[in-house]
Coordinates of C-alpha atoms and ligand atoms in Angstrom, one line a residue:
X1 CA -39.2 -27.9 -177.4
X2 CA -40.9 -24.9 -176.3
X3 CA -42.0 -22.7 -179.8
X4 CA -41.8 -19.0 -179.4
X5 CA -45.9 -17.9 -180.0
X6 CA -44.1 -15.6 -182.7
X7 CA -42.5 -18.3 -184.8
X8 CA -45.6 -20.8 -185.2
X9 CA -46.7 -22.1 -187.9
X10 CA -49.2 -20.1 -190.3
X11 CA -51.9 -22.9 -190.5
X12 CA -55.0 -24.0 -189.4
X13 CA -54.6 -26.8 -187.4
X14 CA -57.9 -28.4 -187.0
X15 CA -60.8 -28.4 -189.1
X16 CA -63.2 -27.0 -187.2
X17 CA -62.2 -23.9 -186.6
X18 CA -60.0 -23.7 -183.3
X19 CA -57.1 -22.1 -184.9
X20 CA -53.1 -21.5 -183.8
X21 CA -53.1 -17.8 -183.1
X22 CA -51.5 -16.0 -186.1
X23 CA -48.5 -14.2 -186.2
X24 CA -49.4 -10.7 -184.9
X25 CA -49.2 -7.6 -188.0
X26 CA -49.8 -4.0 -186.8
X27 CA -52.7 -5.3 -189.0
X28 CA -53.8 -7.9 -187.5
X29 CA -52.9 -6.1 -184.2
X30 CA -55.8 -3.4 -185.4
X31 CA -58.4 -5.3 -186.4
X32 CA -58.3 -7.1 -183.1
X33 CA -58.4 -4.1 -181.1
X34 CA -61.9 -3.8 -182.3
X35 CA -62.7 -7.1 -180.3
X36 CA -63.4 -6.8 -176.6
X37 CA -60.3 -7.0 -173.7
X38 CA -61.2 -10.3 -172.6
X39 CA -61.3 -11.6 -176.1
X40 CA -57.6 -10.2 -176.4
X41 CA -56.3 -11.6 -173.5
X42 CA -57.4 -14.8 -174.9
X43 CA -54.7 -14.1 -177.6
X44 CA -52.3 -15.1 -175.7
X45 CA -53.0 -18.8 -175.5
X46 CA -51.9 -21.2 -178.2
X47 CA -55.6 -21.9 -178.3
X48 CA -58.3 -19.8 -180.0
X49 CA -61.3 -19.9 -181.3
X50 CA -62.1 -17.2 -184.1
X51 CA -65.3 -18.4 -184.9
X52 CA -67.5 -21.4 -183.3
X53 CA -67.7 -24.2 -181.7
X54 CA -65.7 -28.0 -181.0
X55 CA -68.0 -31.0 -181.8
X56 CA -67.5 -34.4 -180.6
X57 CA -68.1 -37.6 -178.9
X58 CA -67.0 -38.3 -175.1
X59 CA -67.1 -41.4 -173.5
X60 CA -68.5 -40.5 -170.2
X61 CA -72.1 -40.6 -170.5
X62 CA -72.7 -43.8 -171.9
X63 CA -69.6 -45.8 -170.8
X64 CA -68.4 -44.0 -167.8
X65 CA -65.4 -46.2 -166.4
X66 CA -65.5 -48.7 -169.1
X67 CA -63.1 -47.2 -171.8
X68 CA -60.4 -48.9 -173.7
X69 CA -58.7 -48.7 -177.0
X70 CA -61.4 -51.0 -178.9
X71 CA -64.0 -48.7 -177.7
X72 CA -62.3 -45.7 -178.8
X73 CA -60.9 -46.2 -182.0
X74 CA -64.5 -48.1 -182.8
X75 CA -66.0 -44.9 -181.8
X76 CA -63.6 -42.9 -184.0
X77 CA -64.3 -45.8 -187.1
X78 CA -68.1 -44.7 -186.2
X79 CA -67.6 -41.0 -186.5
X80 CA -66.7 -41.3 -189.9
X81 CA -69.1 -44.3 -191.2
X82 CA -72.1 -42.4 -189.5
X83 CA -71.5 -39.0 -191.9
X84 CA -71.0 -37.5 -188.2
X85 CA -67.6 -36.2 -189.3
X86 CA -69.1 -35.1 -192.3
X87 CA -71.8 -32.8 -190.1
X88 CA -68.7 -31.6 -188.0
X89 CA -68.2 -34.1 -185.4
X90 CA -64.2 -33.5 -185.1
X91 CA -62.8 -34.5 -181.4
X92 CA -63.0 -38.2 -179.8
X93 CA -62.8 -37.4 -176.0
X94 CA -61.4 -40.5 -173.7
X95 CA -62.9 -38.8 -170.8
X96 CA -62.4 -40.7 -166.3
X97 CA -60.3 -43.9 -166.0
X98 CA -57.9 -44.3 -168.6
X99 CA -55.1 -43.5 -166.1
X100 CA -54.5 -45.7 -163.1
X101 CA -51.2 -44.8 -161.5
X102 CA -48.1 -42.4 -161.2
X103 CA -44.6 -44.1 -161.8
X104 CA -42.1 -43.5 -159.5
X105 CA -41.4 -40.2 -162.1
X106 CA -44.5 -39.0 -161.0
X107 CA -45.3 -39.9 -164.8
X108 CA -48.4 -40.4 -165.6
X109 CA -49.5 -44.2 -166.3
X110 CA -52.1 -45.2 -168.6
X111 CA -53.9 -48.6 -167.8
X112 CA -52.0 -51.3 -170.0
X113 CA -54.9 -53.6 -169.7
X114 CA -57.3 -51.2 -171.8
X115 CA -55.1 -49.6 -173.6
X116 CA -52.7 -51.9 -174.8
X117 CA -50.6 -49.8 -177.2
X118 CA -50.7 -46.6 -174.9
X119 CA -52.1 -43.3 -176.1
X120 CA -50.0 -42.4 -178.4
X121 CA -51.2 -45.0 -180.7
X122 CA -54.5 -44.3 -179.8
X123 CA -54.3 -40.4 -180.7
X124 CA -52.4 -41.4 -184.0
X125 CA -55.2 -43.7 -185.0
X126 CA -57.8 -40.7 -184.5
X127 CA -55.4 -38.7 -186.8
X128 CA -55.1 -40.9 -189.5
X129 CA -59.2 -41.0 -189.5
X130 CA -59.1 -36.9 -189.7
X131 CA -60.2 -36.5 -186.6
X132 CA -58.8 -34.8 -183.3
X133 CA -58.1 -36.2 -179.9
X134 CA -59.1 -35.5 -176.1
X135 CA -58.2 -36.9 -172.9
X136 CA -59.2 -35.5 -169.5
X137 CA -57.5 -34.8 -166.4
X138 CA -58.3 -33.2 -162.8
X139 CA -57.1 -30.1 -161.6
X140 CA -56.9 -31.7 -157.5
X141 CA -55.7 -35.0 -156.5
X142 CA -57.4 -37.5 -157.8
X143 CA -60.1 -37.6 -160.9
X144 CA -64.2 -38.1 -159.8
X145 CA -63.6 -41.7 -160.4
X146 CA -60.6 -41.6 -158.1
X147 CA -57.5 -41.9 -160.6
X148 CA -54.6 -39.7 -160.0
X149 CA -55.7 -36.2 -160.6
X150 CA -52.9 -33.5 -161.9
X151 CA -52.4 -31.3 -159.4
X152 CA -48.6 -30.9 -159.1
X153 CA -48.0 -32.1 -162.3
X154 CA -49.7 -30.1 -164.8
X155 CA -46.2 -29.5 -166.8
X156 CA -45.2 -32.2 -166.8
X157 CA -48.7 -34.0 -167.8
X158 CA -48.8 -31.3 -170.4
X159 CA -45.8 -32.6 -172.2
X160 CA -46.9 -36.4 -172.5
X161 CA -50.4 -34.8 -174.0
X162 CA -48.5 -33.1 -176.4
X163 CA -46.1 -36.3 -176.7
X164 CA -49.3 -38.3 -177.5
X165 CA -50.8 -36.1 -180.0
X166 CA -53.3 -34.7 -177.8
X167 CA -55.5 -31.7 -179.3
X168 CA -58.2 -31.3 -176.1
X169 CA -58.0 -31.5 -172.3
X170 CA -61.1 -31.6 -170.2
X171 CA -60.0 -30.7 -166.9
X172 CA -62.2 -31.7 -163.9
X173 CA -62.6 -30.5 -160.1
X174 CA -62.8 -33.2 -157.9
X175 CA -60.6 -33.8 -155.0
X176 CA -59.4 -29.8 -155.0
X177 CA -60.1 -29.3 -151.5
X178 CA -58.9 -25.3 -150.6
X179 CA -57.8 -24.7 -154.2
X180 CA -58.3 -21.3 -156.0
X181 CA -60.7 -22.4 -159.4
X182 CA -59.2 -19.7 -161.6
X183 CA -55.7 -19.9 -160.2
X184 CA -55.6 -23.9 -161.2
X185 CA -57.2 -23.4 -164.3
X186 CA -54.7 -20.5 -165.1
X187 CA -51.9 -22.8 -164.3
X188 CA -53.1 -25.9 -166.4
X189 CA -53.2 -23.6 -169.4
X190 CA -49.9 -22.0 -168.7
X191 CA -48.5 -25.6 -168.8
X192 CA -50.3 -26.7 -172.1
X193 CA -49.2 -23.2 -174.1
X194 CA -45.6 -24.4 -172.5
X195 CA -45.6 -27.8 -174.0
X196 CA -46.0 -26.1 -177.8
X197 CA -48.8 -28.3 -178.8
X198 CA -52.3 -26.2 -179.3
X199 CA -54.7 -28.1 -176.7
X200 CA -58.2 -26.8 -176.4
X201 CA -59.2 -26.5 -172.7
X202 CA -62.4 -27.6 -171.3
X203 CA -62.8 -26.0 -168.3
X204 CA -64.8 -28.6 -166.1
X205 CA -65.8 -26.9 -162.5
X206 CA -69.5 -26.9 -162.7
X207 CA -70.0 -23.2 -162.3
X208 CA -69.5 -23.1 -158.9
X209 CA -66.8 -20.3 -158.7
X210 CA -68.9 -19.2 -161.9
X211 CA -66.1 -20.1 -164.4
X212 CA -67.8 -17.3 -167.0
X213 CA -66.5 -14.8 -165.3
X214 CA -63.1 -15.7 -165.6
X215 CA -63.1 -18.6 -167.8
X216 CA -61.9 -16.7 -170.8
X217 CA -59.6 -14.8 -169.7
X218 CA -57.3 -17.5 -167.6
X219 CA -57.5 -19.1 -171.6
X220 CA -60.6 -21.7 -171.3
X221 CA -62.0 -22.5 -174.3
X222 CA -65.2 -23.6 -172.8
X223 CA -67.1 -24.3 -169.3
X224 CA -69.1 -26.5 -167.8
X225 CA -72.1 -24.4 -166.4
X226 CA -73.9 -26.7 -164.4
X227 CA -73.4 -30.3 -162.4
X228 CA -73.4 -33.6 -164.2
X229 CA -76.5 -34.0 -166.7
X230 CA -78.6 -36.9 -166.3
X231 CA -80.4 -39.3 -169.1
X232 CA -83.9 -37.6 -168.4
X233 CA -86.2 -34.3 -169.1
X234 CA -86.2 -32.8 -165.8
X235 CA -85.6 -32.3 -162.4
X236 CA -82.3 -32.3 -160.1
X237 CA -80.8 -35.0 -158.1
X238 CA -78.3 -34.7 -155.2
X239 CA -75.3 -36.9 -155.2
X240 CA -75.2 -39.9 -153.2
X241 CA -72.4 -38.1 -150.8
X242 CA -75.3 -35.3 -150.3
X243 CA -73.4 -32.4 -152.8
X244 CA -75.4 -31.0 -155.5
X245 CA -76.5 -32.2 -158.4
X246 CA -77.1 -34.3 -161.4
X247 CA -79.5 -32.2 -163.6
X248 CA -81.7 -33.2 -166.2
X249 CA -82.5 -31.4 -169.3
X250 CA -84.7 -28.7 -168.5
X251 CA -83.0 -28.1 -165.3
X252 CA -79.8 -27.5 -167.2
X253 CA -81.7 -25.4 -169.6
X254 CA -82.8 -23.2 -166.9
X255 CA -79.2 -23.2 -165.3
X256 CA -78.2 -21.4 -168.7
X257 CA -80.6 -17.9 -168.0
X258 CA -79.0 -14.7 -168.0
X259 CA -75.4 -16.5 -168.7
X260 CA -75.9 -15.6 -172.6
X261 CA -73.6 -12.9 -172.8
X262 CA -70.4 -14.7 -171.6
X263 CA -70.2 -16.9 -174.4
X264 CA -68.6 -16.0 -177.5
X265 CA -66.1 -17.1 -180.1
X266 CA -63.2 -18.8 -178.5
X267 CA -65.0 -19.0 -174.9
X268 CA -67.9 -20.9 -174.5
X269 CA -70.5 -22.3 -172.1
X270 CA -70.6 -25.9 -171.5
X271 CA -74.0 -27.1 -170.6
X272 CA -72.5 -30.8 -170.5
X273 CA -73.0 -33.1 -173.0
X274 CA -75.0 -34.5 -174.8
X275 CA -78.1 -37.3 -173.5
X276 CA -79.4 -37.9 -177.1
X277 CA -79.8 -41.5 -177.8
X278 CA -78.6 -42.9 -174.6
X279 CA -82.7 -44.1 -174.0
X280 CA -83.7 -42.3 -171.0
X281 CA -85.4 -40.0 -173.1
X282 CA -88.0 -39.9 -175.8
X283 CA -86.8 -38.8 -179.2
X284 CA -89.5 -36.0 -179.3
X285 CA -86.9 -34.8 -175.9
X286 CA -83.8 -35.8 -177.5
X287 CA -84.8 -33.3 -180.5
X288 CA -85.5 -30.9 -177.9
X289 CA -82.6 -31.3 -175.8
X290 CA -80.4 -30.9 -179.6
X291 CA -82.4 -27.8 -180.7
X292 CA -81.6 -26.3 -177.6
X293 CA -78.1 -27.0 -176.9
X294 CA -77.6 -25.4 -181.0
X295 CA -79.6 -22.6 -179.7
X296 CA -77.5 -22.2 -177.0
X297 CA -74.9 -22.0 -178.9
X298 CA -73.0 -24.9 -176.3
X299 CA -70.3 -27.4 -177.3
X300 CA -72.3 -30.7 -179.0
X301 CA -70.5 -33.3 -177.6
X302 CA -72.6 -36.5 -178.5
X303 CA -72.5 -39.3 -175.7
X304 CA -74.2 -42.2 -177.0
X305 CA -72.8 -45.3 -178.8
X306 CA -72.4 -43.9 -182.4
X307 CA -71.6 -47.8 -183.7
X308 CA -75.5 -48.8 -183.7
X309 CA -77.7 -45.5 -183.5
X310 CA -81.2 -46.0 -184.7
X311 CA -81.8 -43.8 -187.5
X312 CA -84.3 -41.2 -185.4
X313 CA -81.2 -40.9 -183.3
X314 CA -78.1 -40.7 -186.1
X315 CA -80.9 -38.1 -187.9
X316 CA -80.9 -35.9 -184.7
X317 CA -77.1 -36.0 -184.3
X318 CA -76.7 -35.4 -188.0
X319 CA -79.5 -32.5 -188.2
X320 CA -76.7 -29.9 -190.7
X321 CA -79.3 -27.1 -190.9
X322 CA -79.5 -27.3 -186.2
X323 CA -75.8 -27.7 -186.1
X324 CA -75.4 -24.6 -188.4
X325 CA -77.4 -22.7 -185.7
X326 CA -74.7 -23.9 -182.9
X327 CA -71.7 -23.1 -185.1
X328 CA -72.8 -19.9 -186.4
X329 CA -70.0 -17.5 -187.3
X330 CA -71.2 -14.4 -185.1
X331 CA -70.8 -17.1 -182.4
X332 CA -74.0 -15.4 -179.7
X333 CA -75.7 -17.3 -177.2
X334 CA -79.4 -17.8 -177.8
X335 CA -81.9 -16.7 -174.7
X336 CA -85.0 -17.3 -173.8
X337 CA -87.0 -13.8 -175.0
X338 CA -91.0 -15.3 -173.6
X339 CA -92.2 -17.4 -171.1
X340 CA -96.0 -18.2 -170.4
X341 CA -95.7 -20.9 -167.9
X342 CA -94.7 -23.8 -169.7
X343 CA -94.8 -22.4 -173.2
X344 CA -91.6 -20.8 -174.0
X345 CA -90.0 -18.7 -177.3
X346 CA -86.0 -18.6 -177.5
X347 CA -83.8 -17.0 -179.6
X348 CA -80.9 -16.5 -181.5
X349 CA -79.2 -13.7 -183.7
X350 CA -77.1 -15.3 -186.9
X351 CA -74.3 -14.0 -188.7
X352 CA -76.9 -12.8 -192.1
X353 CA -78.9 -11.0 -189.4
X354 CA -81.6 -13.5 -189.4
X355 CA -82.6 -15.5 -186.2
X356 CA -83.1 -18.8 -185.4
X357 CA -86.3 -19.3 -182.8
X358 CA -87.4 -22.2 -181.1
X359 CA -91.3 -22.6 -179.5
X360 CA -90.7 -25.0 -176.2
X361 CA -93.4 -26.6 -174.9
X362 CA -92.2 -28.0 -171.4
X363 CA -96.2 -29.1 -170.7
X364 CA -98.2 -32.4 -171.2
X365 CA -101.1 -31.5 -174.0
X366 CA -100.1 -30.0 -177.2
X367 CA -100.0 -25.9 -177.3
X368 CA -99.8 -23.3 -180.0
X369 CA -96.9 -21.2 -179.5
X370 CA -96.2 -17.4 -180.7
X371 CA -93.0 -15.9 -181.4
X372 CA -93.5 -12.0 -181.7
X373 CA -91.0 -10.2 -184.4
X374 CA -90.9 -8.3 -181.6
X375 CA -89.5 -10.7 -179.0
X376 CA -87.1 -11.5 -181.0
X377 CA -85.5 -7.9 -181.8
X378 CA -87.7 -6.8 -185.4
X379 CA -89.9 -4.8 -185.6
X380 CA -93.1 -5.5 -186.4
X381 CA -94.1 -4.5 -189.5
X382 CA -91.2 -6.7 -190.3
X383 CA -91.9 -9.4 -193.6
X384 CA -89.3 -12.4 -192.8
X385 CA -89.4 -15.9 -194.4
X386 CA -89.6 -18.8 -192.1
X387 CA -87.8 -22.3 -192.3
X388 CA -88.5 -25.3 -190.4
X389 CA -85.2 -26.8 -189.5
X390 CA -86.4 -30.0 -188.5
X391 CA -88.7 -30.6 -191.4
X392 CA -86.1 -29.0 -194.0
X393 CA -89.3 -26.8 -195.3
X394 CA -89.9 -23.1 -196.0
X395 CA -92.9 -22.3 -194.3
X396 CA -93.5 -18.8 -196.3
X397 CA -93.2 -15.7 -195.5
X398 CA -94.5 -13.6 -192.5
X399 CA -94.9 -10.4 -190.9
X400 CA -95.5 -10.1 -187.6
X401 CA -95.0 -13.5 -185.9
X402 CA -95.0 -17.1 -186.2
X403 CA -97.4 -19.2 -184.5
X404 CA -96.9 -23.3 -184.7
X405 CA -98.9 -26.0 -182.6
X406 CA -96.0 -27.8 -180.6
X407 CA -96.2 -31.4 -179.0
X408 CA -95.8 -32.0 -175.2
X409 CA -91.9 -31.7 -174.5
X410 CA -91.6 -30.8 -178.2
X411 CA -90.1 -27.6 -179.9
X412 CA -90.8 -26.4 -183.5
X413 CA -87.5 -24.5 -184.6
X414 CA -87.2 -22.3 -187.4
X415 CA -85.4 -19.2 -188.7
X416 CA -86.6 -16.4 -189.2
X417 CA -85.2 -14.4 -192.3
X418 CA -86.1 -10.5 -193.2
Ligands
GLA501 C1 -67.5 -35.2 -163.2 C2 -67.9 -35.0 -164.9 C3 -68.2 -35.9 -165.6 C4 -67.4 -36.8 -166.1 C5 -66.8 -37.6 -164.7 C6 -65.6 -38.8 -164.6 O1 -68.6 -35.9 -162.5 O2 -68.6 -33.4 -164.3 O3 -68.1 -34.8 -166.7 O4 -66.1 -36.3 -166.5 O5 -66.7 -36.3 -163.8 O6 -65.7 -39.0 -163.5

């Protein structure tokens, strides 16, 4: 049954601040007029984020096509046992390769060998742990791993997803030939809305058609800004077919510069999933990766094996002070405010008027880096309390600037509160 928008229950349906739109009263309407047109347009859709970001786990970076019911259930258990649920991680998402074909009626067929009890059973299990359930499909004829895509089956698939209890759909962009990106994503959003279930829409279009310009308008909750992330520090590599590109952390970071104004509550730039814990980088680099993604207000999508994390990796992924920067209620995306060769300062305004600040050393030798108050939007005469978010330590009051020595490929991440 398709439920009328105004009749939707007045309850928050997810624990991580994804909310069903509330019935519109004249008061709420007036309040919302203060918000941008773009945000208002988003409110036509079932699923919005009133404040913050989704944090979750996704199977692709570590397991690629090796997904199964056992793996997903094990990972859902690990989200709870590892304390990641307490730290705010909510969605457990199966990426590509859960689907094998379509039946004579066009219904998507699940890989019965790896998901012997079907997708609803997986969703029920995830929900029984107080978590949310995500799946993946593609706007074209085939997914990027060559499985059946969603083109022409959008409404049929959306009803299927809703019947499985899906809360989140990542929609990829392989095999789309001449399709128009904006129209394609508007189409799947409409289908998801018509299913009657609030489903987060993750636009995975790799930034090709600049989805930050239209993603919010078509009801996307997050949109990839780049090609895929790789588990390495820097550089970009073309795919074997010559198309561009898989990216190291720094390559992705540099592609976020200038996009910050497009992100906001309910609609986020997505610099791709985390590689923290997947072994291609040092722990210092993983800490840098996590810190920067939090400052970018990025969806924090863990992509490692949560069942056997080293303590160092666990401590990175569950640093609540850093996650709080990511999830700050103001919903600002941070930006680079200073660059001197390999030394950079990044800053994010927080709801209480304070700033999260990262001193980033991209180079190969330890260096001192300074953040001046004017770079982060304060007069230089102001005195502010500085707190180190990785050492969990107050560093005292400082006037005009904060300096620290930063190890190669490392960050010092602080809050600055006047
Ligand atoms: C694309 C996406 C990845 C992943 C794979 C799955 O490359 O960008 O994030 O979903 O497809 O095939």
